[in-house]
């Protein structure tokens, strides 16, 4: 009994990014979870317009596509990884800053952490 309790106390808490999120205009929703040693996020729902935009960018099937890849915590409330933008058909260097429990700023950047475009995602 003591071993089980000790193991439970030393287990790492779930990463606060894990769960379902949607973009600022609610056209795409993803589920973020552990993938190997990092976090990834796959599309779980999308509007008809988002699907059409993705298709025009070369992403035939948006639902199930991994948009967030290899995110690792770089500091308190800060993660770095790669974001795939389906309507552009391209991946970008990315970082996520947790604003509060239900909001995160996700940025895709051309040069490291420079020339970035970001938007606020909200937990579902």
CSV table of C-alpha atoms in Angstrom, one decimal:
chain,number,residue,atom,x,y,z
A,1,UNK,CA,0.0,0.0,0.0
A,2,UNK,CA,2.8,2.4,0.8
A,3,UNK,CA,4.5,1.8,-2.5
A,4,UNK,CA,1.4,2.5,-4.5
A,5,UNK,CA,0.8,5.7,-2.6
A,6,UNK,CA,4.4,6.8,-3.0
A,7,UNK,CA,4.2,6.1,-6.8
A,8,UNK,CA,1.0,8.2,-7.1
A,9,UNK,CA,2.6,11.1,-5.3
A,10,UNK,CA,5.7,11.1,-7.5
A,11,UNK,CA,3.9,10.7,-10.8
A,12,UNK,CA,4.1,13.8,-13.0
A,13,UNK,CA,0.9,15.8,-13.4
A,14,UNK,CA,-0.8,15.8,-16.8
A,15,UNK,CA,0.5,18.6,-19.1
A,16,UNK,CA,-1.9,21.5,-18.9
A,17,UNK,CA,-2.1,21.7,-22.7
A,18,UNK,CA,-3.6,18.3,-23.0
A,19,UNK,CA,-7.3,18.3,-24.0
A,20,UNK,CA,-9.5,19.7,-26.7
A,21,UNK,CA,-9.0,23.3,-28.0
A,22,UNK,CA,-10.5,25.4,-30.8
A,23,UNK,CA,-9.1,28.3,-32.7
A,24,UNK,CA,-10.3,31.9,-32.3
A,25,UNK,CA,-13.2,31.7,-34.8
A,26,UNK,CA,-14.1,28.1,-33.9
A,27,UNK,CA,-13.5,26.7,-37.4
A,28,UNK,CA,-11.0,24.1,-36.3
A,29,UNK,CA,-10.8,22.0,-33.1
A,30,UNK,CA,-7.9,19.8,-32.1
A,31,UNK,CA,-7.1,17.4,-29.3
A,32,UNK,CA,-3.7,17.7,-27.8
A,33,UNK,CA,-2.1,14.7,-26.1
A,34,UNK,CA,1.2,12.9,-25.5
A,35,UNK,CA,2.9,11.7,-28.7
A,36,UNK,CA,6.2,10.0,-27.9
A,37,UNK,CA,8.3,12.3,-25.8
A,38,UNK,CA,6.3,15.5,-26.8
A,39,UNK,CA,2.8,16.7,-27.4
A,40,UNK,CA,0.9,16.7,-30.6
A,41,UNK,CA,-2.5,18.0,-31.6
A,42,UNK,CA,-4.8,16.3,-34.2
A,43,UNK,CA,-7.9,17.9,-35.8
A,44,UNK,CA,-11.1,16.5,-34.3
A,45,UNK,CA,-13.6,18.8,-36.1
A,46,UNK,CA,-13.6,21.5,-38.7
A,47,UNK,CA,-16.0,23.8,-40.5
A,48,UNK,CA,-16.8,23.2,-44.2
A,49,UNK,CA,-14.8,26.3,-45.1
A,50,UNK,CA,-11.8,25.1,-43.1
A,51,UNK,CA,-11.9,21.8,-44.9
A,52,UNK,CA,-12.2,23.6,-48.3
A,53,UNK,CA,-9.3,25.9,-47.4
A,54,UNK,CA,-7.1,23.0,-46.4
A,55,UNK,CA,-8.0,21.1,-49.5
A,56,UNK,CA,-6.9,24.1,-51.7
A,57,UNK,CA,-3.6,24.1,-49.8
A,58,UNK,CA,-3.0,20.4,-50.6
A,59,UNK,CA,-4.4,18.8,-47.4
A,60,UNK,CA,-7.0,16.4,-48.7
A,61,UNK,CA,-8.4,15.2,-45.3
A,62,UNK,CA,-8.3,17.8,-42.6
A,63,UNK,CA,-10.0,15.7,-39.9
A,64,UNK,CA,-7.3,13.5,-38.3
A,65,UNK,CA,-4.4,15.7,-39.6
A,66,UNK,CA,-1.7,16.4,-37.0
A,67,UNK,CA,-1.3,20.2,-36.8
A,68,UNK,CA,0.9,20.5,-33.7
A,69,UNK,CA,4.0,18.3,-33.6
A,70,UNK,CA,6.8,17.7,-31.1
A,71,UNK,CA,5.9,20.3,-28.5
A,72,UNK,CA,8.2,20.3,-25.5
A,73,UNK,CA,8.0,22.5,-22.4
A,74,UNK,CA,10.7,25.2,-22.6
A,75,UNK,CA,9.7,27.0,-19.4
A,76,UNK,CA,6.7,27.9,-17.2
A,77,UNK,CA,3.7,28.1,-19.5
A,78,UNK,CA,5.8,27.9,-22.6
A,79,UNK,CA,6.2,25.2,-25.2
A,80,UNK,CA,8.1,25.0,-28.5
A,81,UNK,CA,7.4,22.7,-31.5
A,82,UNK,CA,6.1,22.8,-35.1
A,83,UNK,CA,2.7,23.8,-36.4
A,84,UNK,CA,1.4,22.6,-39.7
A,85,UNK,CA,-0.9,25.2,-41.5
A,86,UNK,CA,-3.1,23.1,-43.8
A,87,UNK,CA,-4.4,25.9,-46.0
A,88,UNK,CA,-0.7,26.8,-46.8
A,89,UNK,CA,0.5,23.2,-46.9
A,90,UNK,CA,3.5,24.1,-44.9
A,91,UNK,CA,5.0,23.6,-41.4
A,92,UNK,CA,6.5,26.4,-39.3
A,93,UNK,CA,8.5,26.8,-36.1
A,94,UNK,CA,6.1,27.4,-33.3
A,95,UNK,CA,5.6,28.2,-29.7
A,96,UNK,CA,2.7,28.2,-27.3
A,97,UNK,CA,2.2,30.4,-24.3
A,98,UNK,CA,-0.4,29.4,-21.8
A,99,UNK,CA,-2.3,32.6,-20.9
A,100,UNK,CA,-4.6,30.9,-18.3
A,101,UNK,CA,-6.1,27.5,-17.9
A,102,UNK,CA,-8.5,28.0,-20.8
A,103,UNK,CA,-6.6,30.2,-23.3
A,104,UNK,CA,-3.3,29.7,-25.1
A,105,UNK,CA,-1.5,31.9,-27.7
A,106,UNK,CA,-0.2,29.8,-30.5
A,107,UNK,CA,2.4,31.3,-32.9
A,108,UNK,CA,3.9,30.1,-36.2
A,109,UNK,CA,7.1,31.8,-37.1
A,110,UNK,CA,9.2,32.1,-40.3
A,111,UNK,CA,12.6,32.6,-38.5
A,112,UNK,CA,12.9,31.0,-35.1
A,113,UNK,CA,10.9,33.2,-32.8
A,114,UNK,CA,10.8,36.1,-35.3
A,115,UNK,CA,8.3,37.1,-38.0
A,116,UNK,CA,5.5,35.2,-36.1
A,117,UNK,CA,1.7,35.2,-36.6
A,118,UNK,CA,-0.3,34.1,-33.6
A,119,UNK,CA,-3.9,33.6,-32.5
A,120,UNK,CA,-5.6,32.7,-29.2
A,121,UNK,CA,-7.0,29.2,-28.9
A,122,UNK,CA,-9.6,28.3,-26.3
A,123,UNK,CA,-10.1,25.1,-24.4
A,124,UNK,CA,-13.4,23.3,-25.3
